[in-house]
Amino acid sequence: MLATLRSYFTSIQAPPSPTDITPVSVNWFPNRRCNYECSFCFHTSKNTFILPLDQAKEGLRSLVDAGMRKLNISGGEPFLNPEYIGEVFKFCKTELNLESTSVVNNGSKVTEKWLDKYGEYLDIMAISCDTFEIETDLAHGRAEKGKPTHINRVFEVVRWCKERGIKVKLNSVITKYNHQEDMNESISQLAPFRWKVFQVLLLEGENNGSDNGALRDARELLITKEQFQLFLERHKEQKCLVPEDNDAMRDSYLNLDEEMRFLDCSAGGKTPGRSVLDVGVQQALQDAGFDNKMFIQRGGIFEWKRVRAVPASLDW
């Protein structure tokens, strides 16, 4: 009897096993191609593979069945495959009744035509914008064929999205080139509901130099924790500000690659595990290196649904 009680109390106090993880919010990188060459990028164009749409839908259905509430698509540049991601969002909303859909992109390939066709299936448009100085953008490599059009494009896409009721988020990577910049005026003009500010991060084999087998080299862009904190202090009045330093970023995301394999970043690289399509969600999650506590602490769950307008006929 005593042994039974001891076993019972041990079991209820034990930390959850990897199979107890619920994939509430998942970041999926369906394709690695990009039209920019940002020097700090840590998901680089190592291949051009993209999963057939029917297989992608199968994997997404499995994730929703396992508890996924929010899907974020990133890249690469997702809008190099506009119809593909549009059909994914449509499927998630109309077939899976997914709570929230989001896309992180550089804004350069978004069109009003796409927004008119698929915008109703999108909750959040997250646009990467690290600076409001053209010279800094070019130094980072955030340009297509060297053309300094990115900043104006950000303002244009933000306006399009707000006109259609899509929530706007901005993502900024802080490096040695922009950590002293004052972005308050431009952020206030754009008025995103969230402004994610990341300290530039190195990942093995992605952005730590060709001598380490990487396509990018962000080593010269690194800043100290103190420099990052000074940037945050300068922008502390922005209510939309959501900062993430290297420690918060590394293990607190469920990242799914182009083959629907969770990426384990806990050792400083990005090690792919087994595919959701091959072993199922719970087995695949064992390979994720995911820190659920850190996910909660960094504010991984927030108000991520857009507010739908009430039809005039129902507005009593």
PDB file of C-alpha atoms in Angstrom:
ATOM      1  CA  MET A   1       0.000   0.000   0.000  1.00  0.00           C
ATOM      2  CA  LEU A   2       2.791   2.423   0.972  1.00  0.00           C
ATOM      3  CA  ALA A   3       4.693   1.592  -2.197  1.00  0.00           C
ATOM      4  CA  THR A   4       1.559   2.242  -4.260  1.00  0.00           C
ATOM      5  CA  LEU A   5       1.024   5.660  -2.654  1.00  0.00           C
ATOM      6  CA  ARG A   6       4.685   6.572  -3.132  1.00  0.00           C
ATOM      7  CA  SER A   7       4.449   5.630  -6.800  1.00  0.00           C
ATOM      8  CA  TYR A   8       1.258   7.682  -7.199  1.00  0.00           C
ATOM      9  CA  PHE A   9       2.678  10.861  -5.664  1.00  0.00           C
ATOM     10  CA  THR A  10       5.896  10.486  -7.623  1.00  0.00           C
ATOM     11  CA  SER A  11       3.930  10.261 -10.856  1.00  0.00           C
ATOM     12  CA  ILE A  12       1.827  13.368 -10.245  1.00  0.00           C
ATOM     13  CA  GLN A  13       4.867  15.428  -9.230  1.00  0.00           C
ATOM     14  CA  ALA A  14       7.070  14.302 -12.113  1.00  0.00           C
ATOM     15  CA  PRO A  15       7.708  16.817 -14.900  1.00  0.00           C
ATOM     16  CA  PRO A  16       5.726  16.198 -18.071  1.00  0.00           C
ATOM     17  CA  SER A  17       7.362  13.992 -20.664  1.00  0.00           C
ATOM     18  CA  PRO A  18       7.937  15.287 -24.207  1.00  0.00           C
ATOM     19  CA  THR A  19       4.805  13.489 -25.350  1.00  0.00           C
ATOM     20  CA  ASP A  20       2.752  15.701 -23.027  1.00  0.00           C
ATOM     21  CA  ILE A  21       3.611  18.818 -25.054  1.00  0.00           C
ATOM     22  CA  THR A  22       0.664  20.475 -26.756  1.00  0.00           C
ATOM     23  CA  PRO A  23       1.795  22.267 -29.940  1.00  0.00           C
ATOM     24  CA  VAL A  24      -0.315  25.357 -29.253  1.00  0.00           C
ATOM     25  CA  SER A  25       1.631  27.634 -31.591  1.00  0.00           C
ATOM     26  CA  VAL A  26       3.722  26.297 -34.481  1.00  0.00           C
ATOM     27  CA  ASN A  27       6.088  28.117 -36.840  1.00  0.00           C
ATOM     28  CA  TRP A  28       6.327  26.396 -40.206  1.00  0.00           C
ATOM     29  CA  PHE A  29       8.987  27.136 -42.825  1.00  0.00           C
ATOM     30  CA  PRO A  30       7.469  25.562 -45.983  1.00  0.00           C
ATOM     31  CA  ASN A  31      10.244  26.782 -48.297  1.00  0.00           C
ATOM     32  CA  ARG A  32      13.727  28.250 -47.829  1.00  0.00           C
ATOM     33  CA  ARG A  33      13.923  30.442 -50.951  1.00  0.00           C
ATOM     34  CA  CYS A  34      14.162  34.214 -50.466  1.00  0.00           C
ATOM     35  CA  ASN A  35      14.575  37.269 -52.682  1.00  0.00           C
ATOM     36  CA  TYR A  36      16.608  39.147 -50.043  1.00  0.00           C
ATOM     37  CA  GLU A  37      20.074  38.376 -48.676  1.00  0.00           C
ATOM     38  CA  CYS A  38      19.874  39.487 -45.052  1.00  0.00           C
ATOM     39  CA  SER A  39      23.247  38.754 -43.492  1.00  0.00           C
ATOM     40  CA  PHE A  40      21.750  37.762 -40.126  1.00  0.00           C
ATOM     41  CA  CYS A  41      19.216  35.276 -41.526  1.00  0.00           C
ATOM     42  CA  PHE A  42      19.195  31.965 -39.651  1.00  0.00           C
ATOM     43  CA  HIS A  43      16.971  29.964 -42.016  1.00  0.00           C
ATOM     44  CA  THR A  44      18.895  30.173 -45.266  1.00  0.00           C
ATOM     45  CA  SER A  45      18.263  28.919 -48.804  1.00  0.00           C
ATOM     46  CA  LYS A  46      19.871  25.500 -48.548  1.00  0.00           C
ATOM     47  CA  ASN A  47      17.313  23.888 -50.870  1.00  0.00           C
ATOM     48  CA  THR A  48      14.215  24.689 -52.937  1.00  0.00           C
ATOM     49  CA  PHE A  49      12.028  21.845 -51.675  1.00  0.00           C
ATOM     50  CA  ILE A  50       8.368  22.514 -50.934  1.00  0.00           C
ATOM     51  CA  LEU A  51       5.945  19.879 -49.683  1.00  0.00           C
ATOM     52  CA  PRO A  52       3.060  18.941 -52.014  1.00  0.00           C
ATOM     53  CA  LEU A  53      -0.059  20.756 -50.841  1.00  0.00           C
ATOM     54  CA  ASP A  54      -2.027  17.599 -50.071  1.00  0.00           C
ATOM     55  CA  GLN A  55       0.750  16.327 -47.793  1.00  0.00           C
ATOM     56  CA  ALA A  56       1.004  19.725 -46.118  1.00  0.00           C
ATOM     57  CA  LYS A  57      -2.724  19.631 -45.390  1.00  0.00           C
ATOM     58  CA  GLU A  58      -2.380  16.154 -43.923  1.00  0.00           C
ATOM     59  CA  GLY A  59       0.346  17.353 -41.562  1.00  0.00           C
ATOM     60  CA  LEU A  60      -1.586  20.460 -40.561  1.00  0.00           C
ATOM     61  CA  ARG A  61      -4.676  18.402 -39.767  1.00  0.00           C
ATOM     62  CA  SER A  62      -2.557  16.196 -37.504  1.00  0.00           C
ATOM     63  CA  LEU A  63      -1.190  19.264 -35.716  1.00  0.00           C
ATOM     64  CA  VAL A  64      -4.662  20.688 -35.131  1.00  0.00           C
ATOM     65  CA  ASP A  65      -5.834  17.316 -33.817  1.00  0.00           C
ATOM     66  CA  ALA A  66      -2.888  17.465 -31.386  1.00  0.00           C
ATOM     67  CA  GLY A  67      -3.922  20.900 -30.105  1.00  0.00           C
ATOM     68  CA  MET A  68      -2.435  23.508 -32.444  1.00  0.00           C
ATOM     69  CA  ARG A  69      -4.316  26.805 -32.168  1.00  0.00           C
ATOM     70  CA  LYS A  70      -2.038  29.111 -34.153  1.00  0.00           C
ATOM     71  CA  LEU A  71      -0.020  28.527 -37.323  1.00  0.00           C
ATOM     72  CA  ASN A  72       2.663  30.973 -38.364  1.00  0.00           C
ATOM     73  CA  ILE A  73       4.255  30.591 -41.790  1.00  0.00           C
ATOM     74  CA  SER A  74       7.743  31.979 -42.276  1.00  0.00           C
ATOM     75  CA  GLY A  75      10.667  31.309 -44.562  1.00  0.00           C
ATOM     76  CA  GLY A  76      12.547  32.028 -46.706  1.00  0.00           C
ATOM     77  CA  GLU A  77      10.089  34.446 -48.216  1.00  0.00           C
ATOM     78  CA  PRO A  78       6.602  32.864 -48.072  1.00  0.00           C
ATOM     79  CA  PHE A  79       5.166  35.149 -50.753  1.00  0.00           C
ATOM     80  CA  LEU A  80       7.420  33.623 -53.393  1.00  0.00           C
ATOM     81  CA  ASN A  81       4.743  30.894 -53.265  1.00  0.00           C
ATOM     82  CA  PRO A  82       1.637  33.095 -52.910  1.00  0.00           C
ATOM     83  CA  GLU A  83      -1.036  30.654 -54.076  1.00  0.00           C
ATOM     84  CA  TYR A  84       0.435  27.864 -51.962  1.00  0.00           C
ATOM     85  CA  ILE A  85       0.346  29.791 -48.690  1.00  0.00           C
ATOM     86  CA  GLY A  86      -3.022  31.283 -49.597  1.00  0.00           C
ATOM     87  CA  GLU A  87      -4.533  27.827 -50.019  1.00  0.00           C
ATOM     88  CA  VAL A  88      -2.912  26.724 -46.746  1.00  0.00           C
ATOM     89  CA  PHE A  89      -4.531  29.598 -44.860  1.00  0.00           C
ATOM     90  CA  LYS A  90      -7.876  28.960 -46.548  1.00  0.00           C
ATOM     91  CA  PHE A  91      -7.702  25.280 -45.585  1.00  0.00           C
ATOM     92  CA  CYS A  92      -6.771  26.129 -41.999  1.00  0.00           C
ATOM     93  CA  LYS A  93      -9.726  28.456 -41.582  1.00  0.00           C
ATOM     94  CA  THR A  94     -12.448  26.728 -43.607  1.00  0.00           C
ATOM     95  CA  GLU A  95     -11.601  23.058 -43.004  1.00  0.00           C
ATOM     96  CA  LEU A  96      -9.701  23.006 -39.699  1.00  0.00           C
ATOM     97  CA  ASN A  97     -11.361  26.002 -37.993  1.00  0.00           C
ATOM     98  CA  LEU A  98      -7.934  27.098 -36.786  1.00  0.00           C
ATOM     99  CA  GLU A  99      -7.990  29.899 -34.245  1.00  0.00           C
ATOM    100  CA  SER A 100      -5.200  32.012 -35.738  1.00  0.00           C
ATOM    101  CA  THR A 101      -3.123  32.210 -38.912  1.00  0.00           C
ATOM    102  CA  SER A 102      -0.048  34.369 -39.355  1.00  0.00           C
ATOM    103  CA  VAL A 103       2.698  34.972 -41.893  1.00  0.00           C
ATOM    104  CA  VAL A 104       6.148  36.522 -41.435  1.00  0.00           C
ATOM    105  CA  ASN A 105       7.494  38.073 -44.623  1.00  0.00           C
ATOM    106  CA  ASN A 106       9.535  40.972 -45.935  1.00  0.00           C
ATOM    107  CA  GLY A 107       6.576  42.697 -47.586  1.00  0.00           C
ATOM    108  CA  SER A 108       8.127  42.906 -51.043  1.00  0.00           C
ATOM    109  CA  LYS A 109       5.864  40.328 -52.707  1.00  0.00           C
ATOM    110  CA  VAL A 110       2.547  41.070 -50.991  1.00  0.00           C
ATOM    111  CA  THR A 111      -0.107  42.332 -53.413  1.00  0.00           C
ATOM    112  CA  GLU A 112      -3.564  43.780 -52.970  1.00  0.00           C
ATOM    113  CA  LYS A 113      -4.820  41.084 -55.334  1.00  0.00           C
ATOM    114  CA  TRP A 114      -3.579  38.384 -52.923  1.00  0.00           C
ATOM    115  CA  LEU A 115      -5.080  40.199 -49.951  1.00  0.00           C
ATOM    116  CA  ASP A 116      -8.433  40.466 -51.712  1.00  0.00           C
ATOM    117  CA  LYS A 117      -8.414  36.733 -52.497  1.00  0.00           C
ATOM    118  CA  TYR A 118      -6.928  35.281 -49.295  1.00  0.00           C
ATOM    119  CA  GLY A 119      -6.849  38.097 -46.741  1.00  0.00           C
ATOM    120  CA  GLU A 120     -10.044  36.932 -45.044  1.00  0.00           C
ATOM    121  CA  TYR A 121      -8.207  33.755 -43.976  1.00  0.00           C
ATOM    122  CA  LEU A 122      -5.295  35.649 -42.393  1.00  0.00           C
ATOM    123  CA  ASP A 123      -5.281  37.007 -38.846  1.00  0.00           C
ATOM    124  CA  ILE A 124      -1.794  38.516 -38.639  1.00  0.00           C
ATOM    125  CA  MET A 125       0.546  39.994 -41.228  1.00  0.00           C
ATOM    126  CA  ALA A 126       4.016  40.144 -39.666  1.00  0.00           C
ATOM    127  CA  ILE A 127       6.499  42.232 -41.643  1.00  0.00           C
ATOM    128  CA  SER A 128      10.238  42.200 -41.099  1.00  0.00           C
ATOM    129  CA  CYS A 129      11.555  45.742 -40.712  1.00  0.00           C
ATOM    130  CA  ASP A 130      14.827  46.311 -38.878  1.00  0.00           C
ATOM    131  CA  THR A 131      15.473  49.968 -39.584  1.00  0.00           C
ATOM    132  CA  PHE A 132      14.054  53.137 -41.070  1.00  0.00           C
ATOM    133  CA  GLU A 133      17.420  54.189 -42.511  1.00  0.00           C
ATOM    134  CA  ILE A 134      18.098  53.150 -46.117  1.00  0.00           C
ATOM    135  CA  GLU A 135      21.849  52.799 -45.564  1.00  0.00           C
ATOM    136  CA  THR A 136      21.268  50.386 -42.683  1.00  0.00           C
ATOM    137  CA  ASP A 137      18.840  48.298 -44.732  1.00  0.00           C
ATOM    138  CA  LEU A 138      21.442  47.962 -47.477  1.00  0.00           C
ATOM    139  CA  ALA A 139      24.155  47.115 -44.954  1.00  0.00           C
ATOM    140  CA  HIS A 140      21.951  44.304 -43.643  1.00  0.00           C
ATOM    141  CA  GLY A 141      21.226  43.051 -47.167  1.00  0.00           C
ATOM    142  CA  ARG A 142      17.492  43.643 -46.858  1.00  0.00           C
ATOM    143  CA  ALA A 143      17.026  44.573 -50.498  1.00  0.00           C
ATOM    144  CA  GLU A 144      16.249  42.933 -53.824  1.00  0.00           C
ATOM    145  CA  LYS A 145      19.014  43.423 -56.399  1.00  0.00           C
ATOM    146  CA  GLY A 146      20.369  46.275 -54.277  1.00  0.00           C
ATOM    147  CA  LYS A 147      17.240  48.426 -54.666  1.00  0.00           C
ATOM    148  CA  PRO A 148      16.414  50.458 -51.515  1.00  0.00           C
ATOM    149  CA  THR A 149      12.632  50.039 -51.696  1.00  0.00           C
ATOM    150  CA  HIS A 150      11.965  48.038 -48.535  1.00  0.00           C
ATOM    151  CA  ILE A 151      11.054  50.790 -46.060  1.00  0.00           C
ATOM    152  CA  ASN A 152       8.461  52.472 -48.287  1.00  0.00           C
ATOM    153  CA  ARG A 153       7.026  49.060 -49.068  1.00  0.00           C
ATOM    154  CA  VAL A 154       6.515  48.330 -45.360  1.00  0.00           C
ATOM    155  CA  PHE A 155       4.335  51.413 -44.961  1.00  0.00           C
ATOM    156  CA  GLU A 156       2.337  50.459 -48.070  1.00  0.00           C
ATOM    157  CA  VAL A 157       1.644  46.865 -46.977  1.00  0.00           C
ATOM    158  CA  VAL A 158       0.718  47.978 -43.458  1.00  0.00           C
ATOM    159  CA  ARG A 159      -1.874  50.343 -44.920  1.00  0.00           C
ATOM    160  CA  TRP A 160      -3.328  47.623 -47.165  1.00  0.00           C
ATOM    161  CA  CYS A 161      -3.668  45.218 -44.256  1.00  0.00           C
ATOM    162  CA  LYS A 162      -5.284  47.703 -41.911  1.00  0.00           C
ATOM    163  CA  GLU A 163      -7.803  48.604 -44.617  1.00  0.00           C
ATOM    164  CA  ARG A 164      -8.817  44.932 -44.653  1.00  0.00           C
ATOM    165  CA  GLY A 165      -8.915  44.357 -40.908  1.00  0.00           C
ATOM    166  CA  ILE A 166      -5.756  42.220 -40.769  1.00  0.00           C
ATOM    167  CA  LYS A 167      -3.684  42.680 -37.627  1.00  0.00           C
ATOM    168  CA  VAL A 168      -0.199  44.057 -38.284  1.00  0.00           C
ATOM    169  CA  LYS A 169       2.938  42.989 -36.464  1.00  0.00           C
ATOM    170  CA  LEU A 170       6.513  44.128 -37.037  1.00  0.00           C
ATOM    171  CA  ASN A 171       9.663  42.057 -36.484  1.00  0.00           C
ATOM    172  CA  SER A 172      13.015  43.798 -36.007  1.00  0.00           C
ATOM    173  CA  VAL A 173      16.453  42.217 -35.626  1.00  0.00           C
ATOM    174  CA  ILE A 174      18.840  44.421 -33.672  1.00  0.00           C
ATOM    175  CA  THR A 175      22.485  44.376 -34.771  1.00  0.00           C
ATOM    176  CA  LYS A 176      25.604  46.508 -34.559  1.00  0.00           C
ATOM    177  CA  TYR A 177      24.210  48.613 -37.427  1.00  0.00           C
ATOM    178  CA  ASN A 178      20.883  49.617 -35.856  1.00  0.00           C
ATOM    179  CA  HIS A 179      21.204  49.256 -32.079  1.00  0.00           C
ATOM    180  CA  GLN A 180      21.687  53.022 -31.684  1.00  0.00           C
ATOM    181  CA  GLU A 181      18.763  53.982 -33.925  1.00  0.00           C
ATOM    182  CA  ASP A 182      15.687  55.749 -32.549  1.00  0.00           C
ATOM    183  CA  MET A 183      12.678  54.164 -34.269  1.00  0.00           C
ATOM    184  CA  ASN A 184       9.970  55.694 -32.093  1.00  0.00           C
ATOM    185  CA  GLU A 185       8.502  58.060 -34.671  1.00  0.00           C
ATOM    186  CA  SER A 186       8.158  55.442 -37.410  1.00  0.00           C
ATOM    187  CA  ILE A 187       6.820  52.762 -35.060  1.00  0.00           C
ATOM    188  CA  SER A 188       4.190  55.206 -33.806  1.00  0.00           C
ATOM    189  CA  GLN A 189       3.168  55.964 -37.392  1.00  0.00           C
ATOM    190  CA  LEU A 190       2.864  52.289 -38.330  1.00  0.00           C
ATOM    191  CA  ALA A 191       1.142  51.426 -35.025  1.00  0.00           C
ATOM    192  CA  PRO A 192       1.489  47.615 -35.071  1.00  0.00           C
ATOM    193  CA  PHE A 193      -0.364  45.662 -32.412  1.00  0.00           C
ATOM    194  CA  ARG A 194       2.936  43.903 -31.627  1.00  0.00           C
ATOM    195  CA  TRP A 195       6.524  44.883 -32.302  1.00  0.00           C
ATOM    196  CA  LYS A 196       8.840  41.920 -31.793  1.00  0.00           C
ATOM    197  CA  VAL A 197      12.420  43.043 -31.235  1.00  0.00           C
ATOM    198  CA  PHE A 198      15.063  40.307 -31.466  1.00  0.00           C
ATOM    199  CA  GLN A 199      18.719  40.390 -30.507  1.00  0.00           C
ATOM    200  CA  VAL A 200      20.663  39.064 -33.514  1.00  0.00           C
ATOM    201  CA  LEU A 201      21.197  35.330 -33.006  1.00  0.00           C
ATOM    202  CA  LEU A 202      23.841  32.922 -34.298  1.00  0.00           C
ATOM    203  CA  LEU A 203      22.866  29.363 -35.217  1.00  0.00           C
ATOM    204  CA  GLU A 204      25.407  26.728 -36.212  1.00  0.00           C
ATOM    205  CA  GLY A 205      25.421  25.941 -39.919  1.00  0.00           C
ATOM    206  CA  GLU A 206      23.025  28.762 -40.815  1.00  0.00           C
ATOM    207  CA  ASN A 207      24.617  32.171 -40.192  1.00  0.00           C
ATOM    208  CA  ASN A 208      27.953  31.565 -38.451  1.00  0.00           C
ATOM    209  CA  GLY A 209      30.193  31.776 -41.530  1.00  0.00           C
ATOM    210  CA  SER A 210      31.297  29.665 -44.471  1.00  0.00           C
ATOM    211  CA  ASP A 211      34.130  28.215 -42.391  1.00  0.00           C
ATOM    212  CA  ASN A 212      31.367  26.556 -40.369  1.00  0.00           C
ATOM    213  CA  GLY A 213      29.377  25.417 -43.412  1.00  0.00           C
ATOM    214  CA  ALA A 214      26.905  28.322 -43.294  1.00  0.00           C
ATOM    215  CA  LEU A 215      25.600  30.457 -46.158  1.00  0.00           C
ATOM    216  CA  ARG A 216      25.511  33.613 -44.035  1.00  0.00           C
ATOM    217  CA  ASP A 217      27.902  35.211 -41.567  1.00  0.00           C
ATOM    218  CA  ALA A 218      26.316  37.291 -38.805  1.00  0.00           C
ATOM    219  CA  ARG A 219      29.273  37.180 -36.455  1.00  0.00           C
ATOM    220  CA  GLU A 220      30.270  40.777 -37.158  1.00  0.00           C
ATOM    221  CA  LEU A 221      26.705  41.917 -36.443  1.00  0.00           C
ATOM    222  CA  LEU A 222      26.585  40.679 -32.859  1.00  0.00           C
ATOM    223  CA  ILE A 223      25.794  43.079 -30.027  1.00  0.00           C
ATOM    224  CA  THR A 224      26.097  42.748 -26.274  1.00  0.00           C
ATOM    225  CA  LYS A 225      23.204  42.275 -23.875  1.00  0.00           C
ATOM    226  CA  GLU A 226      23.897  45.801 -22.617  1.00  0.00           C
ATOM    227  CA  GLN A 227      23.584  47.278 -26.110  1.00  0.00           C
ATOM    228  CA  PHE A 228      20.340  45.391 -26.644  1.00  0.00           C
ATOM    229  CA  GLN A 229      18.974  46.657 -23.322  1.00  0.00           C
ATOM    230  CA  LEU A 230      19.844  50.244 -24.238  1.00  0.00           C
ATOM    231  CA  PHE A 231      17.837  49.868 -27.453  1.00  0.00           C
ATOM    232  CA  LEU A 232      14.875  48.557 -25.456  1.00  0.00           C
ATOM    233  CA  GLU A 233      15.179  51.392 -22.945  1.00  0.00           C
ATOM    234  CA  ARG A 234      15.063  53.922 -25.790  1.00  0.00           C
ATOM    235  CA  HIS A 235      11.756  52.432 -26.982  1.00  0.00           C
ATOM    236  CA  LYS A 236      10.153  51.509 -23.667  1.00  0.00           C
ATOM    237  CA  GLU A 237       7.196  53.858 -24.219  1.00  0.00           C
ATOM    238  CA  GLN A 238       6.037  51.779 -27.181  1.00  0.00           C
ATOM    239  CA  LYS A 239       3.223  49.687 -25.715  1.00  0.00           C
ATOM    240  CA  CYS A 240       3.499  47.227 -28.608  1.00  0.00           C
ATOM    241  CA  LEU A 241       7.143  46.394 -27.786  1.00  0.00           C
ATOM    242  CA  VAL A 242       7.853  42.688 -27.189  1.00  0.00           C
ATOM    243  CA  PRO A 243      11.601  42.086 -26.701  1.00  0.00           C
ATOM    244  CA  GLU A 244      13.398  38.760 -27.105  1.00  0.00           C
ATOM    245  CA  ASP A 245      17.049  38.244 -26.330  1.00  0.00           C
ATOM    246  CA  ASN A 246      19.042  35.177 -27.379  1.00  0.00           C
ATOM    247  CA  ASP A 247      18.103  33.169 -24.286  1.00  0.00           C
ATOM    248  CA  ALA A 248      14.372  33.684 -24.853  1.00  0.00           C
ATOM    249  CA  MET A 249      14.516  32.810 -28.547  1.00  0.00           C
ATOM    250  CA  ARG A 250      16.541  29.636 -28.647  1.00  0.00           C
ATOM    251  CA  ASP A 251      14.275  26.955 -27.141  1.00  0.00           C
ATOM    252  CA  SER A 252      10.852  28.611 -26.890  1.00  0.00           C
ATOM    253  CA  TYR A 253       9.591  28.063 -30.445  1.00  0.00           C
ATOM    254  CA  LEU A 254       8.159  24.988 -32.106  1.00  0.00           C
ATOM    255  CA  ASN A 255       9.784  25.328 -35.520  1.00  0.00           C
ATOM    256  CA  LEU A 256       8.754  23.002 -38.330  1.00  0.00           C
ATOM    257  CA  ASP A 257      10.928  22.763 -41.437  1.00  0.00           C
ATOM    258  CA  GLU A 258      10.000  22.194 -45.084  1.00  0.00           C
ATOM    259  CA  GLU A 259       9.613  18.445 -44.494  1.00  0.00           C
ATOM    260  CA  MET A 260       7.503  19.006 -41.357  1.00  0.00           C
ATOM    261  CA  ARG A 261      10.298  18.049 -38.983  1.00  0.00           C
ATOM    262  CA  PHE A 262      10.628  19.899 -35.698  1.00  0.00           C
ATOM    263  CA  LEU A 263      13.951  21.723 -35.385  1.00  0.00           C
ATOM    264  CA  ASP A 264      15.880  21.336 -32.142  1.00  0.00           C
ATOM    265  CA  CYS A 265      17.771  24.582 -31.469  1.00  0.00           C
ATOM    266  CA  SER A 266      18.753  23.761 -27.885  1.00  0.00           C
ATOM    267  CA  ALA A 267      22.391  22.964 -28.759  1.00  0.00           C
ATOM    268  CA  GLY A 268      22.990  26.151 -30.739  1.00  0.00           C
ATOM    269  CA  GLY A 269      22.153  24.789 -34.180  1.00  0.00           C
ATOM    270  CA  LYS A 270      18.994  23.552 -35.886  1.00  0.00           C
ATOM    271  CA  THR A 271      18.815  19.771 -35.798  1.00  0.00           C
ATOM    272  CA  PRO A 272      15.818  18.303 -37.673  1.00  0.00           C
ATOM    273  CA  GLY A 273      13.993  15.412 -36.071  1.00  0.00           C
ATOM    274  CA  ARG A 274      11.511  12.944 -37.512  1.00  0.00           C
ATOM    275  CA  SER A 275       8.702  14.179 -39.733  1.00  0.00           C
ATOM    276  CA  VAL A 276       5.174  14.599 -38.440  1.00  0.00           C
ATOM    277  CA  LEU A 277       4.105  12.847 -41.640  1.00  0.00           C
ATOM    278  CA  ASP A 278       6.172   9.762 -40.810  1.00  0.00           C
ATOM    279  CA  VAL A 279       5.791   9.275 -37.052  1.00  0.00           C
ATOM    280  CA  GLY A 280       2.887  11.494 -35.997  1.00  0.00           C
ATOM    281  CA  VAL A 281       2.884  14.676 -33.943  1.00  0.00           C
ATOM    282  CA  GLN A 282       3.601  13.294 -30.473  1.00  0.00           C
ATOM    283  CA  GLN A 283       6.598  11.254 -31.587  1.00  0.00           C
ATOM    284  CA  ALA A 284       7.927  14.159 -33.648  1.00  0.00           C
ATOM    285  CA  LEU A 285       7.627  16.486 -30.648  1.00  0.00           C
ATOM    286  CA  GLN A 286      10.155  14.385 -28.773  1.00  0.00           C
ATOM    287  CA  ASP A 287      12.788  15.748 -31.180  1.00  0.00           C
ATOM    288  CA  ALA A 288      11.868  19.428 -30.743  1.00  0.00           C
ATOM    289  CA  GLY A 289      14.023  20.469 -27.756  1.00  0.00           C
ATOM    290  CA  PHE A 290      11.101  22.708 -26.787  1.00  0.00           C
ATOM    291  CA  ASP A 291      10.929  24.640 -23.502  1.00  0.00           C
ATOM    292  CA  ASN A 292       7.232  25.190 -22.819  1.00  0.00           C
ATOM    293  CA  LYS A 293       7.944  27.227 -19.676  1.00  0.00           C
ATOM    294  CA  MET A 294      10.070  29.666 -21.677  1.00  0.00           C
ATOM    295  CA  PHE A 295       7.337  29.797 -24.349  1.00  0.00           C
ATOM    296  CA  ILE A 296       4.851  30.974 -21.712  1.00  0.00           C
ATOM    297  CA  GLN A 297       7.332  33.367 -20.086  1.00  0.00           C
ATOM    298  CA  ARG A 298       8.119  35.156 -23.350  1.00  0.00           C
ATOM    299  CA  GLY A 299       4.410  35.759 -23.987  1.00  0.00           C
ATOM    300  CA  GLY A 300       3.947  33.082 -26.619  1.00  0.00           C
ATOM    301  CA  ILE A 301       0.173  33.165 -26.114  1.00  0.00           C
ATOM    302  CA  PHE A 302      -1.478  36.514 -26.798  1.00  0.00           C
ATOM    303  CA  GLU A 303      -4.557  37.993 -28.473  1.00  0.00           C
ATOM    304  CA  TRP A 304      -3.852  36.554 -31.905  1.00  0.00           C
ATOM    305  CA  LYS A 305      -7.308  36.581 -33.525  1.00  0.00           C
ATOM    306  CA  ARG A 306      -8.367  39.454 -35.749  1.00  0.00           C
ATOM    307  CA  VAL A 307     -11.586  41.269 -34.932  1.00  0.00           C
ATOM    308  CA  ARG A 308     -14.172  40.439 -37.538  1.00  0.00           C
ATOM    309  CA  ALA A 309     -16.556  43.196 -38.580  1.00  0.00           C
ATOM    310  CA  VAL A 310     -20.205  42.549 -37.767  1.00  0.00           C
ATOM    311  CA  PRO A 311     -22.368  42.639 -40.926  1.00  0.00           C
ATOM    312  CA  ALA A 312     -24.641  45.676 -40.977  1.00  0.00           C
ATOM    313  CA  SER A 313     -27.709  43.409 -41.182  1.00  0.00           C
ATOM    314  CA  LEU A 314     -26.756  41.872 -37.809  1.00  0.00           C
ATOM    315  CA  ASP A 315     -25.730  45.092 -36.055  1.00  0.00           C
ATOM    316  CA  TRP A 316     -28.923  45.604 -34.129  1.00  0.00           C
TER     317      TRP A 316
END
